[in-house]
Structures are given as structure tokens and as C-alpha cells.
Coordinates of N, CA and C in Angstrom, one line a residue:
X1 N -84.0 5.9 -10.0 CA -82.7 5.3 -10.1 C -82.7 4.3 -11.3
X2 N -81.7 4.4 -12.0 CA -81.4 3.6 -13.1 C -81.0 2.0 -12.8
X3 N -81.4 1.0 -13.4 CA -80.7 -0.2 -13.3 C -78.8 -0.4 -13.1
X4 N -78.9 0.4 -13.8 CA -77.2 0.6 -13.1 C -76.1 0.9 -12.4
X5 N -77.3 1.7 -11.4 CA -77.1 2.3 -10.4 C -77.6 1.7 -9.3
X6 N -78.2 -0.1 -9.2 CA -78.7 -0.4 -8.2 C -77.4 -1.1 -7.5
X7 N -77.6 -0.9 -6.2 CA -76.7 -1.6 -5.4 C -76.5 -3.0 -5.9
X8 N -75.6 -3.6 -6.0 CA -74.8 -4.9 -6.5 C -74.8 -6.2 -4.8
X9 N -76.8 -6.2 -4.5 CA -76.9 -7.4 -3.4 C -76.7 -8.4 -4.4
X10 N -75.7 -9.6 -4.0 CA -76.4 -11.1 -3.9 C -77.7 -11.4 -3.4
X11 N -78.1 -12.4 -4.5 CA -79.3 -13.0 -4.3 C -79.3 -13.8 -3.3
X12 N -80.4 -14.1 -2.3 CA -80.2 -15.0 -1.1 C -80.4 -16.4 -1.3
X13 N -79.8 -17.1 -0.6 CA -80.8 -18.7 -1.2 C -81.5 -18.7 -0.5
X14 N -82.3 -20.0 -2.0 CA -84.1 -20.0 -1.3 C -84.4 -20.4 0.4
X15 N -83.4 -21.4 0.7 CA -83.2 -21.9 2.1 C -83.6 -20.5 3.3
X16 N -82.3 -19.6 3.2 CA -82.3 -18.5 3.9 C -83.5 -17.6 3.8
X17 N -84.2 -17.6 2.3 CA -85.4 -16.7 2.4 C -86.8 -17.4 3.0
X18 N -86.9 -18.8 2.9 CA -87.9 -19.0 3.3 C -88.0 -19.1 4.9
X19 N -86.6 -19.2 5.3 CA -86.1 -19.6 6.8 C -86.6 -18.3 7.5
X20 N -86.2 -17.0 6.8 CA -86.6 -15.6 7.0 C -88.2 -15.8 7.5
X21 N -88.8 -16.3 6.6 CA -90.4 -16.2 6.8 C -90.9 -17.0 7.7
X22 N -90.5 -18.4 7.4 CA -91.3 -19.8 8.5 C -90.5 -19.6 9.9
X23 N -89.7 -19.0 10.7 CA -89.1 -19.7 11.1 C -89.6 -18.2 12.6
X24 N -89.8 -17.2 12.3 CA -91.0 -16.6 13.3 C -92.1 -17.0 13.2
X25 N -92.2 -17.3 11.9 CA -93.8 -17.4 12.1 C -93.9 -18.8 13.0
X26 N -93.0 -19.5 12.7 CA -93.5 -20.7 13.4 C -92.9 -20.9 14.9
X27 N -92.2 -19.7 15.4 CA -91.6 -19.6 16.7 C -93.3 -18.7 17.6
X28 N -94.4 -17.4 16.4 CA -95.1 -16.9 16.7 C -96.6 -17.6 17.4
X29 N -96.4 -18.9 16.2 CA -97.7 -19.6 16.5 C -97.3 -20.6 17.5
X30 N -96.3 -21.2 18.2 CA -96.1 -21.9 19.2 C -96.4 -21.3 20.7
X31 N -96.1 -19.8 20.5 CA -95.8 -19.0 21.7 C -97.7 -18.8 21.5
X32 N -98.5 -18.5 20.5 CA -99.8 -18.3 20.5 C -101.0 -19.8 21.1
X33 N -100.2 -20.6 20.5 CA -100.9 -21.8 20.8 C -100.8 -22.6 22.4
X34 N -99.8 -21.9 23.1 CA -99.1 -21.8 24.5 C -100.1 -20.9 25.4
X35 N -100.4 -19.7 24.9 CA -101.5 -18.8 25.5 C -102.1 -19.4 25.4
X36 N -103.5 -20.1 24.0 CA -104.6 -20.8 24.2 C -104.8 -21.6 25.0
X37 N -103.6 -22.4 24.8 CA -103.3 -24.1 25.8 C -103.8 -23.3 27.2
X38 N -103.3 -22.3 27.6 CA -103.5 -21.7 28.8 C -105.1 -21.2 29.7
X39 N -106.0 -20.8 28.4 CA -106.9 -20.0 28.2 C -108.4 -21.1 27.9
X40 N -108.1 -22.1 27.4 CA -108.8 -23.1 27.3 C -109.4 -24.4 28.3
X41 N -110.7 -24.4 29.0 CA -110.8 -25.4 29.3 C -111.0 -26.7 28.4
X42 N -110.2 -27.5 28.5 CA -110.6 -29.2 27.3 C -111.7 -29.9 28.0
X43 N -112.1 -29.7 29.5 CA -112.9 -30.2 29.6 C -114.5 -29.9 29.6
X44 N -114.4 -28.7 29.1 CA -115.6 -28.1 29.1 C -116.1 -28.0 26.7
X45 N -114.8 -28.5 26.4 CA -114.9 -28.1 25.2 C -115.6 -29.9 24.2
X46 N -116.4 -30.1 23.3 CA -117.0 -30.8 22.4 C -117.0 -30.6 21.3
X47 N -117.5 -31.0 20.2 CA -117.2 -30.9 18.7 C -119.0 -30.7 18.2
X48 N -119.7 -31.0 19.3 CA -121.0 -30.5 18.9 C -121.6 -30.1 19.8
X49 N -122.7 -31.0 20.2 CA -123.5 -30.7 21.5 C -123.0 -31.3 22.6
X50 N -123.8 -30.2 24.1 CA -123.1 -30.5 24.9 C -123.1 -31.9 25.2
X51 N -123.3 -32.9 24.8 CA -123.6 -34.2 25.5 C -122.2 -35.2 24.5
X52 N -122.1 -34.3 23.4 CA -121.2 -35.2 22.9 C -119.3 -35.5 23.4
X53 N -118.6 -36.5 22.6 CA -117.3 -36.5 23.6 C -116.4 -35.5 23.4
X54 N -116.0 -35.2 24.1 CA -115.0 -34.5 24.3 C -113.8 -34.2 23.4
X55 N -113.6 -32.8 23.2 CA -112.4 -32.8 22.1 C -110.9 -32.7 22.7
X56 N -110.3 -33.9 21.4 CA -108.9 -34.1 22.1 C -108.0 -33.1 22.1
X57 N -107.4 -32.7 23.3 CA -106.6 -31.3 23.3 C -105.4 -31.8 22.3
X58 N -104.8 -33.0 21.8 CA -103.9 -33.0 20.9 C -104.7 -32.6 19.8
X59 N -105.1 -33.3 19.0 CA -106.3 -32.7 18.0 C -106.9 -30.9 18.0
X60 N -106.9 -31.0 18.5 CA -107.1 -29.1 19.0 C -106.2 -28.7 18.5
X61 N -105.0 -28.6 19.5 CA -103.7 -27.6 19.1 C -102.8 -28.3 18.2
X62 N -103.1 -29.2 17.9 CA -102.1 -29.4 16.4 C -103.0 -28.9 15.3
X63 N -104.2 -28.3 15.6 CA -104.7 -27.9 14.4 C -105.0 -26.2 14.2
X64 N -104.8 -25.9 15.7 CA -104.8 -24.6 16.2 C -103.7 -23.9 15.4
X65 N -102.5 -25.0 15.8 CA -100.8 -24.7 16.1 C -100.6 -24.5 14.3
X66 N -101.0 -25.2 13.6 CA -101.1 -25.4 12.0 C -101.4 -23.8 11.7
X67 N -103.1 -24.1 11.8 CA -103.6 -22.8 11.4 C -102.9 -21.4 11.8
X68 N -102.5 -21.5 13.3 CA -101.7 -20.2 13.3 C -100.5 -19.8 12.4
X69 N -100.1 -21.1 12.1 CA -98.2 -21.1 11.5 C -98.9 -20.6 10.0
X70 N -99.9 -20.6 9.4 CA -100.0 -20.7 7.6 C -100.5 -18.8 8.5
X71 N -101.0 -18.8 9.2 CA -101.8 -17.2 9.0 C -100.6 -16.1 9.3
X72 N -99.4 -17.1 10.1 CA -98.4 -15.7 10.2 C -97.6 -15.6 9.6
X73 N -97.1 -16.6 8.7 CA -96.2 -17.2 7.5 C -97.1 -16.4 6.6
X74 N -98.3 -16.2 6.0 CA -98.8 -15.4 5.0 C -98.8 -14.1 5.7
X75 N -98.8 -13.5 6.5 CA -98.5 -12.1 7.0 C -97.3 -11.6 6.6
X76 N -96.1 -12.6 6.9 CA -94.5 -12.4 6.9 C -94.4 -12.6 5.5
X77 N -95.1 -13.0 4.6 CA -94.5 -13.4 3.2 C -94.8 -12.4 2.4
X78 N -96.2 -11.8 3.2 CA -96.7 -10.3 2.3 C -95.8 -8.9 3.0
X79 N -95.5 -9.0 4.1 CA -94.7 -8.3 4.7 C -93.2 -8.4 3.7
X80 N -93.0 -9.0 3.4 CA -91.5 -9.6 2.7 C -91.8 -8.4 1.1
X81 N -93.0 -9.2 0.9 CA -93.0 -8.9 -0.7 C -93.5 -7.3 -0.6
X82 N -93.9 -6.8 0.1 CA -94.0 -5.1 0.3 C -92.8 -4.5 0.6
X83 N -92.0 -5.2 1.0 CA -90.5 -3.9 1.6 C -89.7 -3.9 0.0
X84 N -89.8 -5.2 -0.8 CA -89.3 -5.1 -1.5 C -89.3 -3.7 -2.8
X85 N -88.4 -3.3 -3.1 CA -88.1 -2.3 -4.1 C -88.7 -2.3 -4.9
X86 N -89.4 -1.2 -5.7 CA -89.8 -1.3 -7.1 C -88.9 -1.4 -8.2
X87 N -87.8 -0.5 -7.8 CA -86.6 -1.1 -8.9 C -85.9 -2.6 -9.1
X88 N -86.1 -2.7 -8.0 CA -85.5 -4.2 -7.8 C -86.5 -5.5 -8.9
X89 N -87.4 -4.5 -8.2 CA -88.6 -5.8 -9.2 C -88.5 -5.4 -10.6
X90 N -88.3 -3.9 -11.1 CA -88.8 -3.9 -12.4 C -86.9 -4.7 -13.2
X91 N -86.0 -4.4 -12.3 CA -85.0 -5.1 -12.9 C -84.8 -6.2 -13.0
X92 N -85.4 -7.1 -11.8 CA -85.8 -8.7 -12.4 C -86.6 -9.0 -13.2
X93 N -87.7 -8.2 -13.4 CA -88.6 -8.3 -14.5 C -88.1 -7.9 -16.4
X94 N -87.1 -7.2 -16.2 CA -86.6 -6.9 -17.3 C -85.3 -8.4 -17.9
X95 N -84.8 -8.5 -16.8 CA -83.7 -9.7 -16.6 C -84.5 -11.2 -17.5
X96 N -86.1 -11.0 -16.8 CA -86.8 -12.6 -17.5 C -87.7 -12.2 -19.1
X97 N -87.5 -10.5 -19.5 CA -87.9 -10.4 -20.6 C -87.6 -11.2 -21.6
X98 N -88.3 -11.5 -22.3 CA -87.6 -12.1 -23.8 C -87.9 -10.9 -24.8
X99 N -87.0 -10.6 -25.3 CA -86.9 -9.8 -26.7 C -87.8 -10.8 -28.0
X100 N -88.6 -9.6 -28.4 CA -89.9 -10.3 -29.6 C -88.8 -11.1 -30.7
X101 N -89.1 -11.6 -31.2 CA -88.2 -12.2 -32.4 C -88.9 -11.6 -33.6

């Protein structure tokens, strides 16, 4: 398909595209960190040995809740950038050419 033959999308704003990505992912890692919460004894869990204190279940799953949100957000963002077109890309890519002087 020729560049001038590609369909005439508007470009999205960045808002809408990033909203696209973070906004499962971070509906994904809530609903995942909900199962753990579930799945987890806090009282049986430490940060070393068994004799040491106790790990704080806030400290846990806000760190849980984090990690899951960056690992599904990079799923969804590689997912994003694969559906994308090869035409599409080589026509943006031609759009930020500069002609040699």
C-alpha cells in the first residue's frame, strides 16, 4: 500500500493513548493484588528469618500493587506497538526525514 493510499486516522492525544495502556493495566494489577491479598498469610510472612518482624501487609501490596501495574503496562505497551502497521510506521518515519542538504 502506497502512502497515499493510507486511511486519513487522526492522531490520538497522548492523554487517550497512554489512558489506552495504564488504565487496564492498572484496573489488572488491582484485581491481581486482591487475589494475593486473598492467598497470603501476613502472619506467617518476615523479611528474613523466621524469628524476625513481621512484614507489613501495607508495604507488601503497595509494592506488589506497583510491580504488577509496570509489568502489565509493559505487556499493553508492547502489545500496542505490535498491532501497529508497518505502513503507518514507515510513513511517520518518512514525515521526520530530513532531506540531506
Amino acid at each position: 500500500m502506497r502512502r497515499d493510499q493510507l486511511p486519513d486516522v487522526p492522531k490520538r492525544p497522548l492523554a487517550q493513548r497512554l489512558g489506552a495502556i495504564l488504565w487496564p493495566s492498572f484496573l489488572l494489577s488491582g484485581v491481581a493484588t486482591l487475589l494475593a491479598a486473598g492467598l497470603v498469610d501476613l502472619d506467617t510472612l518476615t523479611w528474613g528469618d523466621p524469628g524476625d518482624e513481621p512484614v507489613s501487609g501495607t508495604a507488601l501490596f503497595s509494592i506488589l500493587f506497583f510491580l504488577l501495574w509496570a509489568l502489565s503496562a509493559g505487556s499493553s505497551w508492547i502489545t500496542w506497538l505490535l498491532l501497529r502497521s508497518a505502513d503507518k510506521l514507515n510513513a511517520e518515519q518518512a514525515d521526520h526525514d530530513v532531506p540531506p542538504q
